[in-house]
């Protein structure tokens, strides 16, 4: 090759490399350090009634989910992608009341609710009482991205899930012995009829499974994630089986935008857990963001005000996690425990279960 040709080739290569680098920098401005906060439900979760093995299992799951979300954020992925990745892990984990391991309604069915919201454009998607989608959080996202609607419920939402091409499972996929026996105990205690064991469930074990934590703790275990990505966008997602032994098509706060789930780049992103009726009445998630936006409260002040003052005043129980576009992370709960974890770019992951942990 002639010398001039070589130089030209080298030059055009260099220009191409520079152009490519500029283009990818334009797509991914690395201005915001990322952060993520996760919850796995709040409730009567007490040290005295949790054995070390169960304690370790919860902490391991929270670690795995936080890592999955953090990895997405670290490579420049969106807060929505991070939320989906982390929630998939929690939905597949039978320890949590979301996806597999969901609580049973009084009729012996698993009815799943989920919501997701994008703080950058206030788009949101949610589903309630769905029965066949392996990952309800992805269905909520599909409602946001592939429909003109915000909330789909029941058989229509199940149908949309097939249309959106999401993974379908037999309802027995969500069955766990622990939740089933917990339902049977509660129905008997309340003098309500016990439905037949669900079709497709494994045969009943000869001895009842040991209760994990206190009996009441089984009513909780909803999962939620809030995240801040490198583009500076916040988002929130929540997924749940709702409350144990729910009846009459009951839907809680998780799929109600503004109650259990909310996100806005103007203020913050919030995911809640607890007895949903109180969270709906207070529009808890939006209330937290309103206090930040209009009263100029810090994120921690806002979550504490809503949980310890407003929620407690109406005798509600539960907690929230929250994140703000400037990187503030917060959680607050008025129950003995809340499964939780958080991590910010360059920082250590923090995990907690009980209310005597930071
Ligand atoms: N908030 C959920 C509901 O009421 C339950 C929970 O968080 O434990 O459906």
Short mmCIF file of C-alpha atoms and ligand atoms in Angstrom, two decimals:
data_model
loop_
_atom_site.label_atom_id
_atom_site.label_comp_id
_atom_site.label_asym_id
_atom_site.label_seq_id
_atom_site.Cartn_x
_atom_site.Cartn_y
_atom_site.Cartn_z
CA UNK A 1 0.00 0.00 0.00
CA UNK A 2 1.22 3.51 -0.84
CA UNK A 3 2.15 5.82 2.02
CA UNK A 4 -0.65 8.37 1.26
CA UNK A 5 -3.26 5.59 1.18
CA UNK A 6 -2.04 4.32 4.54
CA UNK A 7 -2.31 7.76 6.10
CA UNK A 8 -5.79 8.24 4.67
CA UNK A 9 -6.89 4.89 6.08
CA UNK A 10 -5.44 5.68 9.47
CA UNK A 11 -7.12 9.10 9.45
CA UNK A 12 -10.53 7.80 8.45
CA UNK A 13 -10.20 5.05 11.12
CA UNK A 14 -9.39 7.66 13.72
CA UNK A 15 -12.33 9.83 12.62
CA UNK A 16 -14.65 6.81 12.77
CA UNK A 17 -13.49 5.89 16.29
CA UNK A 18 -13.94 9.50 17.44
CA UNK A 19 -17.40 9.70 15.86
CA UNK A 20 -18.48 6.41 17.41
CA UNK A 21 -17.21 7.48 20.82
CA UNK A 22 -19.02 10.80 20.51
CA UNK A 23 -22.24 9.06 19.49
CA UNK A 24 -22.15 6.63 22.39
CA UNK A 25 -21.31 9.43 24.83
CA UNK A 26 -24.32 11.33 23.48
CA UNK A 27 -26.54 8.31 24.14
CA UNK A 28 -25.17 7.74 27.60
CA UNK A 29 -24.23 10.91 29.44
CA UNK A 30 -22.54 9.57 32.56
CA UNK A 31 -23.58 12.54 34.68
CA UNK A 32 -25.69 10.97 37.41
CA UNK A 33 -24.42 8.41 39.88
CA UNK A 34 -26.99 5.60 40.00
CA UNK A 35 -28.82 4.34 43.09
CA UNK A 36 -31.37 1.67 43.94
CA UNK A 37 -33.61 0.83 46.91
CA UNK A 38 -35.55 -2.41 47.32
CA UNK A 39 -38.24 -3.71 49.68
CA UNK A 40 -39.60 -7.18 50.20
CA UNK A 41 -42.61 -6.30 52.34
CA UNK A 42 -43.28 -4.88 55.79
CA UNK A 43 -45.13 -6.46 58.68
CA UNK A 44 -44.87 -8.34 61.92
CA UNK A 45 -41.38 -9.54 61.19
CA UNK A 46 -39.63 -10.03 64.53
CA UNK A 47 -36.18 -11.17 65.49
CA UNK A 48 -37.54 -13.48 68.19
CA UNK A 49 -39.62 -15.48 65.73
CA UNK A 50 -37.13 -15.73 62.88
CA UNK A 51 -34.50 -18.46 62.86
CA UNK A 52 -30.99 -17.66 61.56
CA UNK A 53 -31.45 -19.77 58.43
CA UNK A 54 -34.56 -17.88 57.33
CA UNK A 55 -32.95 -14.57 58.21
CA UNK A 56 -29.95 -15.47 56.02
CA UNK A 57 -32.20 -16.63 53.17
CA UNK A 58 -34.04 -13.29 53.08
CA UNK A 59 -30.81 -11.32 53.19
CA UNK A 60 -29.34 -13.46 50.38
CA UNK A 61 -32.39 -12.83 48.18
CA UNK A 62 -32.35 -9.10 48.84
CA UNK A 63 -28.64 -9.06 47.98
CA UNK A 64 -29.20 -10.95 44.73
CA UNK A 65 -32.06 -8.66 43.65
CA UNK A 66 -30.15 -5.49 44.53
CA UNK A 67 -27.11 -6.75 42.61
CA UNK A 68 -29.24 -7.55 39.55
CA UNK A 69 -30.66 -4.02 39.53
CA UNK A 70 -27.29 -2.42 40.28
CA UNK A 71 -25.64 -4.26 37.39
CA UNK A 72 -28.19 -2.87 34.94
CA UNK A 73 -27.69 0.67 36.28
CA UNK A 74 -23.93 0.36 36.32
CA UNK A 75 -23.75 -0.45 32.64
CA UNK A 76 -25.92 2.57 31.84
CA UNK A 77 -29.27 0.77 31.68
CA UNK A 78 -32.50 2.58 32.52
CA UNK A 79 -34.13 2.70 35.93
CA UNK A 80 -37.10 0.81 34.40
CA UNK A 81 -34.82 -2.02 33.25
CA UNK A 82 -33.16 -2.16 36.67
CA UNK A 83 -36.53 -2.38 38.39
CA UNK A 84 -37.70 -5.17 36.12
CA UNK A 85 -34.47 -7.14 36.59
CA UNK A 86 -34.59 -6.87 40.39
CA UNK A 87 -38.31 -7.61 40.66
CA UNK A 88 -38.02 -10.68 38.41
CA UNK A 89 -35.73 -12.21 41.01
CA UNK A 90 -38.08 -11.42 43.88
CA UNK A 91 -41.13 -12.60 41.91
CA UNK A 92 -39.45 -15.95 41.26
CA UNK A 93 -38.41 -16.33 44.88
CA UNK A 94 -41.05 -18.17 46.95
CA UNK A 95 -40.01 -16.24 50.06
CA UNK A 96 -41.84 -13.16 48.84
CA UNK A 97 -45.52 -12.45 48.32
CA UNK A 98 -45.17 -11.70 44.61
CA UNK A 99 -45.20 -14.01 41.60
CA UNK A 100 -44.29 -17.51 42.84
CA UNK A 101 -44.98 -17.55 46.58
CA UNK A 102 -47.89 -15.10 46.36
CA UNK A 103 -50.56 -15.13 49.04
CA UNK A 104 -53.81 -16.91 48.27
CA UNK A 105 -57.17 -15.21 48.01
CA UNK A 106 -59.96 -16.79 50.08
CA UNK A 107 -61.12 -18.80 47.05
CA UNK A 108 -57.72 -20.53 46.86
CA UNK A 109 -56.41 -18.58 43.86
CA UNK A 110 -53.29 -16.47 43.43
CA UNK A 111 -54.37 -13.09 42.13
CA UNK A 112 -51.42 -10.88 41.29
CA UNK A 113 -51.14 -7.09 41.12
CA UNK A 114 -48.25 -4.93 39.84
CA UNK A 115 -47.43 -1.40 38.73
CA UNK A 116 -44.53 0.49 37.22
CA UNK A 117 -44.02 4.21 36.63
CA UNK A 118 -41.45 6.16 34.64
CA UNK A 119 -40.51 9.40 36.41
CA UNK A 120 -39.08 10.95 33.24
CA UNK A 121 -42.43 11.23 31.44
CA UNK A 122 -45.07 10.24 34.03
CA UNK A 123 -46.03 7.19 31.99
CA UNK A 124 -47.38 4.31 34.05
CA UNK A 125 -48.76 0.82 33.66
CA UNK A 126 -50.51 -1.47 36.11
CA UNK A 127 -52.40 -4.75 36.35
CA UNK A 128 -54.63 -6.27 39.00
CA UNK A 129 -56.00 -9.77 39.64
CA UNK A 130 -53.87 -11.45 36.98
CA UNK A 131 -53.42 -15.20 37.21
CA UNK A 132 -51.15 -16.57 34.49
CA UNK A 133 -48.23 -14.19 33.88
CA UNK A 134 -44.96 -15.37 35.37
CA UNK A 135 -43.71 -11.82 35.86
CA UNK A 136 -46.55 -9.40 36.59
CA UNK A 137 -44.11 -6.45 36.71
CA UNK A 138 -43.34 -7.06 33.02
CA UNK A 139 -47.05 -7.11 32.28
CA UNK A 140 -47.41 -3.74 34.02
CA UNK A 141 -44.57 -2.46 31.85
CA UNK A 142 -46.22 -3.86 28.72
CA UNK A 143 -49.44 -1.99 29.63
CA UNK A 144 -47.36 1.18 29.88
CA UNK A 145 -45.44 0.65 26.66
CA UNK A 146 -47.77 -1.31 24.41
CA UNK A 147 -51.26 -0.03 25.25
CA UNK A 148 -52.97 3.33 25.60
CA UNK A 149 -54.11 2.43 29.10
CA UNK A 150 -52.74 2.62 32.61
CA UNK A 151 -54.62 -0.12 34.50
CA UNK A 152 -55.93 -3.45 33.22
CA UNK A 153 -57.67 -5.97 35.47
CA UNK A 154 -58.74 -9.61 35.61
CA UNK A 155 -59.34 -11.76 32.51
CA UNK A 156 -58.76 -8.79 30.21
CA UNK A 157 -55.31 -8.25 31.68
CA UNK A 158 -54.56 -11.98 31.35
CA UNK A 159 -55.61 -11.75 27.70
CA UNK A 160 -53.45 -8.68 27.09
CA UNK A 161 -50.50 -10.57 28.58
CA UNK A 162 -50.78 -13.24 25.85
CA UNK A 163 -51.15 -10.52 23.21
CA UNK A 164 -48.03 -8.77 24.55
CA UNK A 165 -46.08 -12.04 24.25
CA UNK A 166 -45.24 -12.45 27.93
CA UNK A 167 -44.34 -15.77 29.51
CA UNK A 168 -47.50 -17.65 30.56
CA UNK A 169 -47.60 -20.22 33.34
CA UNK A 170 -50.21 -22.53 34.79
CA UNK A 171 -51.72 -20.88 37.91
CA UNK A 172 -50.24 -23.72 40.01
CA UNK A 173 -46.78 -22.25 39.23
CA UNK A 174 -47.46 -19.67 41.97
CA UNK A 175 -48.43 -22.30 44.57
CA UNK A 176 -46.31 -22.72 47.70
CA UNK A 177 -47.13 -25.04 50.57
CA UNK A 178 -46.23 -22.44 53.16
CA UNK A 179 -48.68 -19.84 51.83
CA UNK A 180 -51.37 -22.46 51.29
CA UNK A 181 -51.22 -23.71 54.85
CA UNK A 182 -51.16 -20.15 56.11
CA UNK A 183 -54.38 -19.49 54.16
CA UNK A 184 -56.04 -22.62 55.53
CA UNK A 185 -55.13 -21.60 59.10
CA UNK A 186 -56.54 -18.11 58.60
CA UNK A 187 -59.78 -19.29 56.99
CA UNK A 188 -60.36 -21.81 59.78
CA UNK A 189 -59.69 -19.15 62.40
CA UNK A 190 -62.21 -16.82 60.76
CA UNK A 191 -64.76 -19.61 60.31
CA UNK A 192 -64.69 -19.28 56.52
CA UNK A 193 -64.95 -22.22 54.12
CA UNK A 194 -61.63 -23.77 53.04
CA UNK A 195 -61.46 -24.16 49.24
CA UNK A 196 -60.16 -27.37 47.69
CA UNK A 197 -56.42 -27.65 47.18
CA UNK A 198 -55.68 -25.97 43.83
CA UNK A 199 -55.45 -28.11 40.70
CA UNK A 200 -51.86 -28.83 39.75
CA UNK A 201 -50.52 -28.28 43.28
CA UNK A 202 -48.18 -30.98 44.60
CA UNK A 203 -49.76 -33.51 46.98
CA UNK A 204 -50.16 -32.31 50.56
CA UNK A 205 -47.18 -33.21 52.77
CA UNK A 206 -47.91 -35.63 55.64
CA UNK A 207 -46.91 -33.04 58.28
CA UNK A 208 -47.71 -29.35 58.11
CA UNK A 209 -44.80 -27.15 57.05
CA UNK A 210 -43.27 -25.11 59.83
CA UNK A 211 -44.36 -21.53 59.98
CA UNK A 212 -41.71 -19.04 59.06
CA UNK A 213 -41.73 -15.83 61.14
CA UNK A 214 -44.98 -15.06 62.93
CA UNK A 215 -48.28 -16.19 61.40
CA UNK A 216 -49.19 -12.61 60.54
CA UNK A 217 -46.00 -11.99 58.62
CA UNK A 218 -47.39 -14.17 55.85
CA UNK A 219 -49.90 -11.51 54.99
CA UNK A 220 -47.05 -9.32 53.77
CA UNK A 221 -44.05 -9.75 51.50
CA UNK A 222 -44.95 -7.48 48.60
CA UNK A 223 -41.87 -6.44 46.64
CA UNK A 224 -40.91 -3.04 45.30
CA UNK A 225 -37.95 -1.26 43.75
CA UNK A 226 -37.14 2.39 43.13
CA UNK A 227 -34.14 3.32 41.03
CA UNK A 228 -32.18 6.29 39.69
CA UNK A 229 -30.22 5.76 36.49
CA UNK A 230 -27.21 7.49 34.95
CA UNK A 231 -29.52 9.64 32.84
CA UNK A 232 -30.96 11.04 36.08
CA UNK A 233 -34.36 9.38 35.65
CA UNK A 234 -36.20 7.85 38.57
CA UNK A 235 -38.77 5.06 38.34
CA UNK A 236 -40.78 2.88 40.72
CA UNK A 237 -42.21 -0.64 40.52
CA UNK A 238 -44.26 -2.81 42.87
CA UNK A 239 -45.48 -6.41 42.60
CA UNK A 240 -47.68 -8.36 45.02
CA UNK A 241 -50.09 -11.19 45.66
CA UNK A 242 -52.08 -8.74 47.80
CA UNK A 243 -53.36 -9.61 51.27
CA UNK A 244 -53.95 -13.18 52.34
CA UNK A 245 -57.56 -14.45 52.17
CA UNK A 246 -58.71 -11.38 50.24
CA UNK A 247 -62.25 -11.65 48.90
CA UNK A 248 -64.66 -10.11 46.42
CA UNK A 249 -62.04 -9.04 43.89
CA UNK A 250 -60.23 -6.93 46.47
CA UNK A 251 -57.36 -4.86 45.03
CA UNK A 252 -54.81 -3.11 47.25
CA UNK A 253 -52.60 -0.10 46.78
CA UNK A 254 -49.74 -1.70 44.82
CA UNK A 255 -51.25 -1.30 41.32
CA UNK A 256 -52.89 2.04 42.14
CA UNK A 257 -50.72 4.81 40.73
CA UNK A 258 -50.21 7.41 43.44
CA UNK A 259 -51.07 5.01 46.27
CA UNK A 260 -48.55 2.13 46.26
CA UNK A 261 -46.43 3.26 43.33
CA UNK A 262 -45.43 6.67 41.98
CA UNK A 263 -42.48 8.30 40.19
CA UNK A 264 -41.72 11.79 38.95
CA UNK A 265 -38.38 13.39 38.10
CA UNK A 266 -39.83 16.56 39.68
CA UNK A 267 -39.76 14.99 43.12
CA UNK A 268 -39.13 11.28 43.75
CA UNK A 269 -40.07 7.66 43.16
CA UNK A 270 -41.88 5.61 45.81
CA UNK A 271 -42.96 2.00 46.31
CA UNK A 272 -45.12 1.04 49.29
CA UNK A 273 -46.02 -2.05 51.26
CA UNK A 274 -48.54 -2.63 54.01
CA UNK A 275 -52.30 -2.85 54.42
CA UNK A 276 -53.23 -1.34 51.08
CA UNK A 277 -56.56 0.18 52.07
CA UNK A 278 -54.81 2.82 54.20
CA UNK A 279 -52.26 3.55 51.50
CA UNK A 280 -55.02 4.13 48.96
CA UNK A 281 -56.89 6.48 51.28
CA UNK A 282 -53.75 8.55 51.87
CA UNK A 283 -52.41 8.27 48.30
CA UNK A 284 -49.17 7.54 50.13
CA UNK A 285 -46.70 7.43 47.24
CA UNK A 286 -47.91 10.69 45.71
CA UNK A 287 -48.15 12.28 49.16
CA UNK A 288 -44.44 11.61 49.77
CA UNK A 289 -43.57 13.20 46.43
CA UNK A 290 -45.89 16.17 47.05
CA UNK A 291 -44.16 16.91 50.36
CA UNK A 292 -40.81 16.89 48.57
CA UNK A 293 -42.05 18.95 45.62
CA UNK A 294 -44.24 21.54 47.31
CA UNK A 295 -42.96 21.68 50.87
CA UNK A 296 -39.28 21.27 50.05
CA UNK A 297 -38.86 18.45 52.58
CA UNK A 298 -35.88 16.15 52.40
CA UNK A 299 -36.81 12.66 51.20
CA UNK A 300 -36.31 11.19 54.68
CA UNK A 301 -38.48 13.88 56.29
CA UNK A 302 -41.21 13.23 53.72
CA UNK A 303 -41.33 9.45 54.15
CA UNK A 304 -41.25 9.77 57.95
CA UNK A 305 -44.03 12.35 57.91
CA UNK A 306 -46.27 10.14 55.78
CA UNK A 307 -45.56 6.87 57.60
CA UNK A 308 -45.10 7.91 61.21
CA UNK A 309 -47.57 10.79 61.32
CA UNK A 310 -50.20 10.44 58.59
CA UNK A 311 -50.41 6.64 58.20
CA UNK A 312 -50.10 6.00 61.93
CA UNK A 313 -52.85 8.56 62.62
CA UNK A 314 -55.37 6.50 60.65
CA UNK A 315 -54.04 3.24 62.20
CA UNK A 316 -52.45 2.06 58.95
CA UNK A 317 -49.43 -0.23 58.98
CA UNK A 318 -46.56 -0.67 56.56
CA UNK A 319 -43.75 1.26 54.95
CA UNK A 320 -42.23 2.84 51.86
CA UNK A 321 -38.95 3.09 50.03
CA UNK A 322 -38.08 6.21 48.04
CA UNK A 323 -35.42 7.72 45.83
CA UNK A 324 -34.93 11.24 44.44
CA UNK A 325 -33.24 12.42 41.23
CA UNK A 326 -30.47 14.05 43.31
CA UNK A 327 -29.56 10.65 44.76
CA UNK A 328 -31.33 10.82 48.15
CA UNK A 329 -32.50 7.39 49.27
CA UNK A 330 -34.93 6.78 52.11
CA UNK A 331 -37.16 4.22 53.79
CA UNK A 332 -39.61 4.39 56.63
CA UNK A 333 -42.00 1.88 58.23
CA UNK A 334 -44.13 1.64 61.36
CA UNK A 335 -44.13 -2.16 61.59
CA UNK A 336 -41.64 -4.30 63.54
CA UNK A 337 -39.83 -5.09 60.29
CA UNK A 338 -39.48 -4.43 56.59
CA UNK A 339 -37.23 -6.44 54.26
CA UNK A 340 -35.10 -3.81 52.59
CA UNK A 341 -31.81 -3.03 50.83
CA UNK A 342 -30.17 -0.07 49.16
CA UNK A 343 -27.06 0.76 47.23
CA UNK A 344 -25.65 3.86 45.57
CA UNK A 345 -22.89 3.90 42.97
CA UNK A 346 -19.51 3.48 44.64
CA UNK A 347 -21.13 2.70 48.01
CA UNK A 348 -21.73 -0.41 50.07
CA UNK A 349 -24.98 -2.33 49.90
CA UNK A 350 -27.04 -1.92 53.09
CA UNK A 351 -29.56 -4.56 54.07
CA UNK A 352 -32.07 -4.55 56.91
CA UNK A 353 -35.00 -6.58 58.19
CA UNK A 354 -35.88 -5.44 61.72
CA UNK A 355 -36.67 -1.97 63.03
CA UNK A 356 -33.58 -1.87 65.26
CA UNK A 357 -31.30 -1.93 62.20
CA UNK A 358 -30.26 1.36 60.51
N1 LIG B 1 -49.90 -3.45 49.95
C1 LIG B 1 -50.27 -4.78 49.56
C2 LIG B 1 -51.77 -4.83 49.38
O1 LIG B 1 -52.47 -4.26 50.17
C3 LIG B 1 -49.87 -5.84 50.53
C4 LIG B 1 -48.52 -5.69 51.14
O2 LIG B 1 -47.80 -4.78 50.86
O3 LIG B 1 -48.17 -6.55 51.94
O4 LIG B 1 -52.22 -5.50 48.49
#
